[in-house]
Amino acid sequence: MALVRANSLSLALVRANPLSLALVRANPLSLALVRANPLSLALVRANSLSLALSVTTGVAALTTELRKHSSNDTKCKELDWVCVPLVVESYGAWGKEALESISQLASRLATCSSKAKSVVLTELYGRLNLHLVRANAIAILACSLGQSDFSPLCRFLDIYYSLPRFEPTFGFSRVSDGSQMVVGLNTAGGSCCPFCPDTVLDPLGHHAVSCRHGGFVVTRHNLLRDILAGFCRRAHLSVKIEVGYGLSRENINSRPADILVQSWDRGHPAAFDVTVTSPLTPAILNISSIYEGAAGRVAEARKHTTNDAKCQDLGWLCIPLAVETYGNWGKEAHEVFNRLASLLAFGQTSHKSGLLLEIYSHVNMSLVRSIARAILGRALVMLLLSLMQVSEGRFVCAQAIDMFNCLVASSDVISVENLLSSCYVHQKALSEKLDDHQFNLLLNCSSVADRARLLSVSSPFAASWLSVIPSEGLGLHLTAPIFQVALKWWLGLDTSGGSQCSLCPGSVLDHLSHHAVTCKRGGDVVTRHNRLRDCIVEVCRRAHIGVQVEVGNNLTPSHSKTHPADILIPNWVMGRTAALDVSVTSPLNPQTLLEAGVTATAAALTTEERKHDENDPKCSELGWVCIPVVAESYGAWGREATLLFSTIASRIATLSNKPKSVTLIDIYGRLNLQLVRANATSILARLMPPSY
């Protein structure tokens, strides 16, 4: 949120380290890292200064590689092996041999997945360094709290980074290669559950993984459900999520289908009901201690008793997918996974056994990750509460709360009592209060034009162009001069230097470049319009929507000069044709400046009304529906454009099996990148030489 709101890119750099801002200014090319991925901002401010000051990088990794070779080469030669040490420094720099090995692995993955090697390489390093930074952060947290017993944190790391190899038959009950068994180790330390104050956490973690407080059980269930639904879609099965409420007259409150698979068995739909059970539950502990998988079989029988009646009313097959907390799946789940593996293997070069192992690996990895998060979540809350000990009516953390209260509005002030009574406070909620207050302070001390700009750049998806991965082949790249000008203009910095417009003699460029992005001379406004139009056409075709371009002139005797359809979509709304009229407006226009300085997207809404007034008469004669697609120059989109892109993103997500949120970010990112590139090009074209 900080990047989206209130000049947040510069604020984040200054807050993190003022020296890092000087480094970025000294070397503008480092800003390309920020545009490629906003998350890399953390790497820029953590590593850039130290790398700039270092004489030789990677010395620690090279030294460790030599030490590993001297230790292992002799034994490897006896076994006819090749010793390849994969060494990484704590800040994320990898050794020479690790770079070569990961590069070869990326080449193979790129060949198998038909992706560019650079994309695969970025994904590999991102995943590896993310795990590295996460482990370092947990270690720093443990040391900074000054506690002597950090067994919950250490146990979390053991579970997360020392996972055994998954085997379909045994789940987690057997660990190959003599690895240490994950189950049976104490993860609680005899402490109490922070969500259930009267309950002591047992050594085997049964209460932690089955406690319904904190939302961990629901998150675990939904994660397993979504992964299994994804495998069904990969097998080209038609599935629906969370089906069953009120579909029959009886058993209205039951919900038998977490996943509804059409035509599963001889044309009958199958209702998959995902459930997680613990073999340590007191009611079945005696049985599960004798028979392997007894907890799963009991859960399957219970689900059949609950759901069979309703499924029979609806003509469905009830198939409970039960899994024990240690990774042992029930009989019916094994049958489903075997059939899914057969369907996935059909027509592919992959073997069924490999696909079956992939299914079990994914679901069991997600299961153990959710369990580790449940245990770690309770451990962190316990550590926080342990710091809040009474001392003369005050708390140790009172100073931190006082600092927080000084940085937020009076209506958002919190107290220690409120913090303790809520038991669990989301960091996101506290961060939003801080960001909102800082944003309001920035608005209050800004001019009307700056307020209009800040409200526009803080609109949803306005900053999506910063998260687009640069690709010259796909047209998703910015040259160095274009990117520097675009970033200065977007942040409200002066890009003109008081020079005159090279295309409008006598016109002085304003410091926010409003004249440069709205000047109609030179054809830049038309070029920007056509680029956005073509990008929207490409997005529609990705959704398998047939479109026509530039339709409307001379189709009716009246209104022959109007042009309502930059893009024409047949059969869009209730069988009626939609005429999309693409337009770009500036929130700094004198006509809408006062409204734009108070309400976000006010300029876009005003332009939508004007487009309706101009185009509705002709569209009515032709039987069309007029849909103005209006964008503000800083990347905020109007209400009707937002609804249009949401509908298109839903169709693309259905066709590509990707989440709608990911598709929506991709659409806005491509559109706003074209918009920002056109604006920066227009600014550069109007700067008098020899500025550029």
mmCIF file of N, CA and C in Angstrom, residues 2-122:
data_model
loop_
_atom_site.group_PDB
_atom_site.id
_atom_site.type_symbol
_atom_site.label_atom_id
_atom_site.label_comp_id
_atom_site.label_asym_id
_atom_site.label_seq_id
_atom_site.Cartn_x
_atom_site.Cartn_y
_atom_site.Cartn_z
ATOM 1 N N ALA A 2 2.045 1.174 0.678
ATOM 2 C CA ALA A 2 2.885 2.362 0.760
ATOM 3 C C ALA A 2 3.386 2.789 -0.603
ATOM 4 N N LEU A 3 3.589 1.804 -1.520
ATOM 5 C CA LEU A 3 4.056 2.142 -2.861
ATOM 6 C C LEU A 3 2.963 2.833 -3.645
ATOM 7 N N VAL A 4 1.701 2.412 -3.404
ATOM 8 C CA VAL A 4 0.590 2.964 -4.163
ATOM 9 C C VAL A 4 0.253 4.356 -3.668
ATOM 10 N N ARG A 5 0.408 4.578 -2.386
ATOM 11 C CA ARG A 5 -0.137 5.790 -1.804
ATOM 12 C C ARG A 5 0.933 6.838 -1.537
ATOM 13 N N ALA A 6 0.569 8.066 -1.857
ATOM 14 C CA ALA A 6 1.228 9.263 -1.340
ATOM 15 C C ALA A 6 2.719 9.317 -1.564
ATOM 16 N N ASN A 7 3.105 9.345 -2.851
ATOM 17 C CA ASN A 7 4.537 9.447 -3.143
ATOM 18 C C ASN A 7 5.315 8.398 -2.400
ATOM 19 N N SER A 8 4.715 7.191 -2.295
ATOM 20 C CA SER A 8 5.226 6.202 -1.366
ATOM 21 C C SER A 8 6.572 5.644 -1.762
ATOM 22 N N LEU A 9 6.890 5.660 -3.062
ATOM 23 C CA LEU A 9 8.181 5.103 -3.459
ATOM 24 C C LEU A 9 9.314 5.906 -2.847
ATOM 25 N N SER A 10 9.230 7.218 -2.973
ATOM 26 C CA SER A 10 10.281 8.046 -2.382
ATOM 27 C C SER A 10 10.237 7.998 -0.864
ATOM 28 N N LEU A 11 9.017 7.944 -0.278
ATOM 29 C CA LEU A 11 8.917 7.883 1.183
ATOM 30 C C LEU A 11 9.515 6.589 1.714
ATOM 31 N N ALA A 12 9.250 5.464 0.997
ATOM 32 C CA ALA A 12 9.786 4.190 1.463
ATOM 33 C C ALA A 12 11.299 4.195 1.420
ATOM 34 N N LEU A 13 11.884 4.826 0.366
ATOM 35 C CA LEU A 13 13.337 4.880 0.281
ATOM 36 C C LEU A 13 13.927 5.711 1.423
ATOM 37 N N VAL A 14 13.284 6.843 1.717
ATOM 38 C CA VAL A 14 13.817 7.717 2.761
ATOM 39 C C VAL A 14 13.687 7.072 4.127
ATOM 40 N N ARG A 15 12.504 6.414 4.370
ATOM 41 C CA ARG A 15 12.319 5.770 5.674
ATOM 42 C C ARG A 15 13.319 4.642 5.886
ATOM 43 N N ALA A 16 13.562 3.866 4.834
ATOM 44 C CA ALA A 16 14.434 2.704 5.008
ATOM 45 C C ALA A 16 15.875 3.127 5.264
ATOM 46 N N ASN A 17 16.369 3.993 4.411
ATOM 47 C CA ASN A 17 17.755 4.414 4.559
ATOM 48 C C ASN A 17 17.971 5.630 3.668
ATOM 49 N N PRO A 18 18.200 6.805 4.218
ATOM 50 C CA PRO A 18 18.396 7.980 3.365
ATOM 51 C C PRO A 18 19.552 7.815 2.394
ATOM 52 N N LEU A 19 20.572 7.022 2.782
ATOM 53 C CA LEU A 19 21.711 6.833 1.890
ATOM 54 C C LEU A 19 21.314 6.057 0.638
ATOM 55 N N SER A 20 20.321 5.155 0.782
ATOM 56 C CA SER A 20 19.908 4.379 -0.389
ATOM 57 C C SER A 20 19.267 5.268 -1.436
ATOM 58 N N LEU A 21 18.586 6.360 -1.005
ATOM 59 C CA LEU A 21 18.001 7.293 -1.968
ATOM 60 C C LEU A 21 19.097 7.992 -2.762
ATOM 61 N N ALA A 22 20.166 8.363 -2.068
ATOM 62 C CA ALA A 22 21.285 8.983 -2.778
ATOM 63 C C ALA A 22 21.901 8.023 -3.780
ATOM 64 N N LEU A 23 21.945 6.752 -3.415
ATOM 65 C CA LEU A 23 22.506 5.757 -4.327
ATOM 66 C C LEU A 23 21.641 5.615 -5.575
ATOM 67 N N VAL A 24 20.300 5.594 -5.377
ATOM 68 C CA VAL A 24 19.397 5.471 -6.518
ATOM 69 C C VAL A 24 19.503 6.682 -7.433
ATOM 70 N N ARG A 25 19.620 7.888 -6.802
ATOM 71 C CA ARG A 25 19.768 9.082 -7.630
ATOM 72 C C ARG A 25 21.089 9.074 -8.392
ATOM 73 N N ALA A 26 22.118 8.572 -7.750
ATOM 74 C CA ALA A 26 23.419 8.532 -8.408
ATOM 75 C C ALA A 26 23.422 7.557 -9.571
ATOM 76 N N ASN A 27 22.674 6.494 -9.448
ATOM 77 C CA ASN A 27 22.632 5.494 -10.514
ATOM 78 C C ASN A 27 21.184 5.207 -10.865
ATOM 79 N N PRO A 28 20.607 5.949 -11.808
ATOM 80 C CA PRO A 28 19.177 5.746 -12.124
ATOM 81 C C PRO A 28 18.879 4.367 -12.662
ATOM 82 N N LEU A 29 19.894 3.666 -13.191
ATOM 83 C CA LEU A 29 19.622 2.337 -13.737
ATOM 84 C C LEU A 29 19.165 1.364 -12.671
ATOM 85 N N SER A 30 19.532 1.617 -11.387
ATOM 86 C CA SER A 30 19.084 0.713 -10.323
ATOM 87 C C SER A 30 17.589 0.786 -10.108
ATOM 88 N N LEU A 31 16.956 1.869 -10.591
ATOM 89 C CA LEU A 31 15.500 1.961 -10.474
ATOM 90 C C LEU A 31 14.805 0.925 -11.318
ATOM 91 N N ALA A 32 15.499 0.370 -12.324
ATOM 92 C CA ALA A 32 14.887 -0.684 -13.131
ATOM 93 C C ALA A 32 14.522 -1.890 -12.283
ATOM 94 N N LEU A 33 15.305 -2.129 -11.223
ATOM 95 C CA LEU A 33 14.958 -3.224 -10.323
ATOM 96 C C LEU A 33 13.622 -2.969 -9.646
ATOM 97 N N VAL A 34 13.383 -1.706 -9.267
ATOM 98 C CA VAL A 34 12.129 -1.377 -8.603
ATOM 99 C C VAL A 34 10.959 -1.549 -9.551
ATOM 100 N N ARG A 35 11.128 -1.138 -10.837
ATOM 101 C CA ARG A 35 10.035 -1.274 -11.780
ATOM 102 C C ARG A 35 9.774 -2.732 -12.100
ATOM 103 N N ALA A 36 10.819 -3.549 -12.171
ATOM 104 C CA ALA A 36 10.617 -4.955 -12.497
ATOM 105 C C ALA A 36 9.796 -5.658 -11.441
ATOM 106 N N ASN A 37 10.000 -5.318 -10.202
ATOM 107 C CA ASN A 37 9.239 -5.949 -9.125
ATOM 108 C C ASN A 37 9.350 -5.074 -7.888
ATOM 109 N N PRO A 38 8.233 -4.502 -7.418
ATOM 110 C CA PRO A 38 8.330 -3.647 -6.226
ATOM 111 C C PRO A 38 8.924 -4.346 -5.022
ATOM 112 N N LEU A 39 8.784 -5.699 -4.973
ATOM 113 C CA LEU A 39 9.358 -6.407 -3.823
ATOM 114 C C LEU A 39 10.872 -6.308 -3.800
ATOM 115 N N SER A 40 11.488 -6.080 -4.986
ATOM 116 C CA SER A 40 12.936 -5.971 -5.008
ATOM 117 C C SER A 40 13.428 -4.678 -4.380
ATOM 118 N N LEU A 41 12.492 -3.774 -4.024
ATOM 119 C CA LEU A 41 12.890 -2.558 -3.330
ATOM 120 C C LEU A 41 13.637 -2.882 -2.043
ATOM 121 N N ALA A 42 13.171 -3.950 -1.370
ATOM 122 C CA ALA A 42 13.856 -4.357 -0.140
ATOM 123 C C ALA A 42 15.291 -4.766 -0.423
ATOM 124 N N LEU A 43 15.507 -5.453 -1.569
ATOM 125 C CA LEU A 43 16.865 -5.860 -1.911
ATOM 126 C C LEU A 43 17.712 -4.646 -2.276
ATOM 127 N N VAL A 44 17.070 -3.645 -2.936
ATOM 128 C CA VAL A 44 17.827 -2.455 -3.328
ATOM 129 C C VAL A 44 18.373 -1.745 -2.107
ATOM 130 N N ARG A 45 17.474 -1.528 -1.107
ATOM 131 C CA ARG A 45 17.947 -0.767 0.043
ATOM 132 C C ARG A 45 18.777 -1.616 0.990
ATOM 133 N N ALA A 46 18.669 -2.966 0.930
ATOM 134 C CA ALA A 46 19.448 -3.819 1.820
ATOM 135 C C ALA A 46 20.841 -4.081 1.260
ATOM 136 N N ASN A 47 20.924 -4.176 -0.081
ATOM 137 C CA ASN A 47 22.170 -4.657 -0.670
ATOM 138 C C ASN A 47 22.920 -3.611 -1.491
ATOM 139 N N SER A 48 22.208 -2.623 -2.062
ATOM 140 C CA SER A 48 22.842 -1.749 -3.038
ATOM 141 C C SER A 48 24.014 -0.981 -2.446
ATOM 142 N N LEU A 49 23.829 -0.454 -1.227
ATOM 143 C CA LEU A 49 24.882 0.363 -0.634
ATOM 144 C C LEU A 49 26.118 -0.467 -0.332
ATOM 145 N N SER A 50 25.880 -1.664 0.242
ATOM 146 C CA SER A 50 27.032 -2.500 0.576
ATOM 147 C C SER A 50 27.745 -2.981 -0.674
ATOM 148 N N LEU A 51 26.983 -3.286 -1.751
ATOM 149 C CA LEU A 51 27.620 -3.742 -2.985
ATOM 150 C C LEU A 51 28.413 -2.611 -3.636
ATOM 151 N N ALA A 52 27.872 -1.382 -3.534
ATOM 152 C CA ALA A 52 28.572 -0.262 -4.145
ATOM 153 C C ALA A 52 29.893 0.021 -3.449
ATOM 154 N N LEU A 53 29.926 -0.213 -2.144
ATOM 155 C CA LEU A 53 31.136 0.078 -1.378
ATOM 156 C C LEU A 53 32.120 -1.079 -1.368
ATOM 157 N N SER A 54 31.679 -2.261 -1.761
ATOM 158 C CA SER A 54 32.561 -3.422 -1.711
ATOM 159 C C SER A 54 33.556 -3.370 -2.855
ATOM 160 N N VAL A 55 34.745 -3.819 -2.591
ATOM 161 C CA VAL A 55 35.765 -3.900 -3.632
ATOM 162 C C VAL A 55 35.586 -5.170 -4.441
ATOM 163 N N THR A 56 35.356 -6.273 -3.794
ATOM 164 C CA THR A 56 35.159 -7.560 -4.462
ATOM 165 C C THR A 56 33.947 -8.229 -3.845
ATOM 166 N N THR A 57 33.008 -8.612 -4.695
ATOM 167 C CA THR A 57 31.792 -9.244 -4.192
ATOM 168 C C THR A 57 31.931 -10.757 -4.222
ATOM 169 N N GLY A 58 31.182 -11.430 -3.336
ATOM 170 C CA GLY A 58 31.143 -12.882 -3.331
ATOM 171 C C GLY A 58 32.365 -13.546 -2.743
ATOM 172 N N VAL A 59 33.199 -12.809 -2.003
ATOM 173 C CA VAL A 59 34.413 -13.400 -1.431
ATOM 174 C C VAL A 59 34.047 -14.478 -0.416
ATOM 175 N N ALA A 60 33.034 -14.221 0.400
ATOM 176 C CA ALA A 60 32.643 -15.203 1.414
ATOM 177 C C ALA A 60 32.159 -16.493 0.758
ATOM 178 N N ALA A 61 31.390 -16.370 -0.312
ATOM 179 C CA ALA A 61 30.893 -17.562 -0.999
ATOM 180 C C ALA A 61 32.032 -18.342 -1.642
ATOM 181 N N LEU A 62 32.961 -17.626 -2.282
ATOM 182 C CA LEU A 62 34.093 -18.312 -2.921
ATOM 183 C C LEU A 62 34.957 -19.023 -1.884
ATOM 184 N N THR A 63 35.167 -18.379 -0.734
ATOM 185 C CA THR A 63 35.954 -19.011 0.325
ATOM 186 C C THR A 63 35.275 -20.277 0.826
ATOM 187 N N THR A 64 33.971 -20.224 1.003
ATOM 188 C CA THR A 64 33.238 -21.410 1.456
ATOM 189 C C THR A 64 33.261 -22.513 0.413
ATOM 190 N N GLU A 65 33.207 -22.158 -0.873
ATOM 191 C CA GLU A 65 33.298 -23.170 -1.929
ATOM 192 C C GLU A 65 34.635 -23.908 -1.860
ATOM 193 N N LEU A 66 35.720 -23.147 -1.679
ATOM 194 C CA LEU A 66 37.042 -23.781 -1.565
ATOM 195 C C LEU A 66 37.103 -24.702 -0.348
ATOM 196 N N ARG A 67 36.522 -24.253 0.762
ATOM 197 C CA ARG A 67 36.538 -25.082 1.965
ATOM 198 C C ARG A 67 35.736 -26.364 1.762
ATOM 199 N N LYS A 68 34.601 -26.255 1.085
ATOM 200 C CA LYS A 68 33.788 -27.438 0.819
ATOM 201 C C LYS A 68 34.502 -28.400 -0.110
ATOM 202 N N HIS A 69 35.209 -27.872 -1.105
ATOM 203 C CA HIS A 69 35.967 -28.743 -2.006
ATOM 204 C C HIS A 69 37.072 -29.487 -1.255
ATOM 205 N N SER A 70 37.769 -28.763 -0.403
ATOM 206 C CA SER A 70 38.849 -29.410 0.345
ATOM 207 C C SER A 70 38.319 -30.471 1.306
ATOM 208 N N SER A 71 37.087 -30.279 1.787
ATOM 209 C CA SER A 71 36.514 -31.246 2.722
ATOM 210 C C SER A 71 35.919 -32.458 2.020
ATOM 211 N N ASN A 72 35.325 -32.269 0.832
ATOM 212 C CA ASN A 72 34.515 -33.323 0.222
ATOM 213 C C ASN A 72 35.091 -33.942 -1.035
ATOM 214 N N ASP A 73 36.096 -33.316 -1.662
ATOM 215 C CA ASP A 73 36.585 -33.826 -2.948
ATOM 216 C C ASP A 73 37.146 -35.238 -2.831
ATOM 217 N N THR A 74 37.855 -35.498 -1.743
ATOM 218 C CA THR A 74 38.484 -36.821 -1.597
ATOM 219 C C THR A 74 37.442 -37.928 -1.540
ATOM 220 N N LYS A 75 36.460 -37.753 -0.708
ATOM 221 C CA LYS A 75 35.421 -38.773 -0.587
ATOM 222 C C LYS A 75 34.594 -38.889 -1.857
ATOM 223 N N CYS A 76 34.331 -37.760 -2.516
ATOM 224 C CA CYS A 76 33.553 -37.802 -3.757
ATOM 225 C C CYS A 76 34.296 -38.549 -4.856
ATOM 226 N N LYS A 77 35.613 -38.404 -4.897
ATOM 227 C CA LYS A 77 36.383 -39.134 -5.900
ATOM 228 C C LYS A 77 36.328 -40.637 -5.653
ATOM 229 N N GLU A 78 36.346 -41.037 -4.390
ATOM 230 C CA GLU A 78 36.242 -42.461 -4.088
ATOM 231 C C GLU A 78 34.904 -43.032 -4.554
ATOM 232 N N LEU A 79 33.861 -42.228 -4.462
ATOM 233 C CA LEU A 79 32.525 -42.677 -4.869
ATOM 234 C C LEU A 79 32.228 -42.367 -6.325
ATOM 235 N N ASP A 80 33.196 -41.787 -7.042
ATOM 236 C CA ASP A 80 33.030 -41.401 -8.448
ATOM 237 C C ASP A 80 31.912 -40.373 -8.591
ATOM 238 N N TRP A 81 31.898 -39.420 -7.677
ATOM 239 C CA TRP A 81 30.931 -38.326 -7.715
ATOM 240 C C TRP A 81 31.658 -37.032 -8.068
ATOM 241 N N VAL A 82 30.883 -36.032 -8.421
ATOM 242 C CA VAL A 82 31.395 -34.688 -8.650
ATOM 243 C C VAL A 82 30.869 -33.795 -7.532
ATOM 244 N N CYS A 83 31.744 -33.148 -6.822
ATOM 245 C CA CYS A 83 31.356 -32.279 -5.715
ATOM 246 C C CYS A 83 31.013 -30.882 -6.253
ATOM 247 N N VAL A 84 29.793 -30.456 -6.035
ATOM 248 C CA VAL A 84 29.341 -29.130 -6.482
ATOM 249 C C VAL A 84 28.771 -28.399 -5.265
ATOM 250 N N PRO A 85 29.557 -27.583 -4.588
ATOM 251 C CA PRO A 85 29.024 -26.845 -3.433
ATOM 252 C C PRO A 85 28.111 -25.712 -3.888
ATOM 253 N N LEU A 86 26.897 -25.684 -3.349
ATOM 254 C CA LEU A 86 25.929 -24.613 -3.621
ATOM 255 C C LEU A 86 25.929 -23.677 -2.416
ATOM 256 N N VAL A 87 26.681 -22.609 -2.509
ATOM 257 C CA VAL A 87 26.919 -21.706 -1.391
ATOM 258 C C VAL A 87 26.191 -20.395 -1.640
ATOM 259 N N VAL A 88 25.535 -19.906 -0.617
ATOM 260 C CA VAL A 88 24.854 -18.611 -0.690
ATOM 261 C C VAL A 88 25.232 -17.796 0.528
ATOM 262 N N GLU A 89 25.493 -16.521 0.301
ATOM 263 C CA GLU A 89 25.756 -15.627 1.413
ATOM 264 C C GLU A 89 24.435 -15.222 2.068
ATOM 265 N N SER A 90 24.515 -14.763 3.295
ATOM 266 C CA SER A 90 23.303 -14.479 4.060
ATOM 267 C C SER A 90 22.465 -13.366 3.445
ATOM 268 N N TYR A 91 23.068 -12.512 2.590
ATOM 269 C CA TYR A 91 22.321 -11.430 1.963
ATOM 270 C C TYR A 91 21.773 -11.814 0.590
ATOM 271 N N GLY A 92 22.002 -13.063 0.165
ATOM 272 C CA GLY A 92 21.402 -13.520 -1.075
ATOM 273 C C GLY A 92 22.346 -13.635 -2.256
ATOM 274 N N ALA A 93 23.644 -13.392 -2.081
ATOM 275 C CA ALA A 93 24.606 -13.542 -3.178
ATOM 276 C C ALA A 93 25.050 -14.999 -3.257
ATOM 277 N N TRP A 94 24.981 -15.583 -4.453
ATOM 278 C CA TRP A 94 25.302 -16.996 -4.651
ATOM 279 C C TRP A 94 26.700 -17.171 -5.219
ATOM 280 N N GLY A 95 27.306 -18.305 -4.884
ATOM 281 C CA GLY A 95 28.635 -18.606 -5.372
ATOM 282 C C GLY A 95 28.659 -18.926 -6.853
ATOM 283 N N LYS A 96 29.873 -19.010 -7.402
ATOM 284 C CA LYS A 96 30.040 -19.222 -8.845
ATOM 285 C C LYS A 96 29.448 -20.557 -9.279
ATOM 286 N N GLU A 97 29.750 -21.636 -8.554
ATOM 287 C CA GLU A 97 29.254 -22.955 -8.955
ATOM 288 C C GLU A 97 27.743 -23.057 -8.773
ATOM 289 N N ALA A 98 27.217 -22.382 -7.762
ATOM 290 C CA ALA A 98 25.759 -22.360 -7.588
ATOM 291 C C ALA A 98 25.087 -21.642 -8.751
ATOM 292 N N LEU A 99 25.689 -20.541 -9.213
ATOM 293 C CA LEU A 99 25.126 -19.810 -10.350
ATOM 294 C C LEU A 99 25.100 -20.678 -11.603
ATOM 295 N N GLU A 100 26.182 -21.428 -11.826
ATOM 296 C CA GLU A 100 26.230 -22.296 -13.005
ATOM 297 C C GLU A 100 25.197 -23.419 -12.906
ATOM 298 N N SER A 101 25.060 -24.022 -11.738
ATOM 299 C CA SER A 101 24.108 -25.117 -11.558
ATOM 300 C C SER A 101 22.671 -24.633 -11.715
ATOM 301 N N ILE A 102 22.367 -23.502 -11.105
ATOM 302 C CA ILE A 102 21.003 -22.975 -11.212
ATOM 303 C C ILE A 102 20.708 -22.552 -12.642
ATOM 304 N N SER A 103 21.714 -22.058 -13.352
ATOM 305 C CA SER A 103 21.508 -21.694 -14.754
ATOM 306 C C SER A 103 21.180 -22.925 -15.604
ATOM 307 N N GLN A 104 21.875 -24.033 -15.379
ATOM 308 C CA GLN A 104 21.569 -25.267 -16.112
ATOM 309 C C GLN A 104 20.176 -25.778 -15.768
ATOM 310 N N LEU A 105 19.819 -25.704 -14.497
ATOM 311 C CA LEU A 105 18.479 -26.129 -14.090
ATOM 312 C C LEU A 105 17.412 -25.257 -14.745
ATOM 313 N N ALA A 106 17.658 -23.942 -14.820
ATOM 314 C CA ALA A 106 16.697 -23.043 -15.460
ATOM 315 C C ALA A 106 16.548 -23.354 -16.941
ATOM 316 N N SER A 107 17.650 -23.747 -17.594
ATOM 317 C CA SER A 107 17.562 -24.112 -19.013
ATOM 318 C C SER A 107 16.665 -25.323 -19.211
ATOM 319 N N ARG A 108 16.803 -26.321 -18.350
ATOM 320 C CA ARG A 108 15.947 -27.503 -18.474
ATOM 321 C C ARG A 108 14.488 -27.173 -18.180
ATOM 322 N N LEU A 109 14.256 -26.397 -17.137
ATOM 323 C CA LEU A 109 12.874 -26.022 -16.810
ATOM 324 C C LEU A 109 12.261 -25.185 -17.922
ATOM 325 N N ALA A 110 13.046 -24.291 -18.531
ATOM 326 C CA ALA A 110 12.520 -23.470 -19.623
ATOM 327 C C ALA A 110 12.156 -24.328 -20.823
ATOM 328 N N THR A 111 12.957 -25.363 -21.091
ATOM 329 C CA THR A 111 12.646 -26.262 -22.206
ATOM 330 C C THR A 111 11.368 -27.039 -21.949
ATOM 331 N N CYS A 112 11.174 -27.494 -20.713
ATOM 332 C CA CYS A 112 9.984 -28.287 -20.381
ATOM 333 C C CYS A 112 8.722 -27.429 -20.314
ATOM 334 N N SER A 113 8.851 -26.185 -19.874
ATOM 335 C CA SER A 113 7.668 -25.348 -19.652
ATOM 336 C C SER A 113 7.403 -24.352 -20.766
ATOM 337 N N SER A 114 8.275 -24.316 -21.784
ATOM 338 C CA SER A 114 8.116 -23.376 -22.906
ATOM 339 C C SER A 114 8.132 -21.928 -22.438
ATOM 340 N N LYS A 115 8.888 -21.641 -21.388
ATOM 341 C CA LYS A 115 9.035 -20.274 -20.899
ATOM 342 C C LYS A 115 10.446 -19.781 -21.214
ATOM 343 N N ALA A 116 10.597 -18.472 -21.187
ATOM 344 C CA ALA A 116 11.920 -17.900 -21.390
ATOM 345 C C ALA A 116 12.826 -18.257 -20.213
ATOM 346 N N LYS A 117 14.099 -18.523 -20.522
ATOM 347 C CA LYS A 117 15.032 -18.914 -19.465
ATOM 348 C C LYS A 117 15.180 -17.810 -18.430
ATOM 349 N N SER A 118 15.166 -16.559 -18.869
ATOM 350 C CA SER A 118 15.318 -15.447 -17.928
ATOM 351 C C SER A 118 14.172 -15.403 -16.923
ATOM 352 N N VAL A 119 12.953 -15.717 -17.390
ATOM 353 C CA VAL A 119 11.801 -15.727 -16.486
ATOM 354 C C VAL A 119 11.938 -16.840 -15.459
ATOM 355 N N VAL A 120 12.338 -18.040 -15.923
ATOM 356 C CA VAL A 120 12.504 -19.167 -15.012
ATOM 357 C C VAL A 120 13.622 -18.885 -14.013
ATOM 358 N N LEU A 121 14.707 -18.268 -14.497
ATOM 359 C CA LEU A 121 15.834 -17.971 -13.617
ATOM 360 C C LEU A 121 15.425 -16.969 -12.531
ATOM 361 N N THR A 122 14.660 -15.949 -12.925
ATOM 362 C CA THR A 122 14.176 -14.976 -11.939
ATOM 363 C C THR A 122 13.290 -15.639 -10.897
#
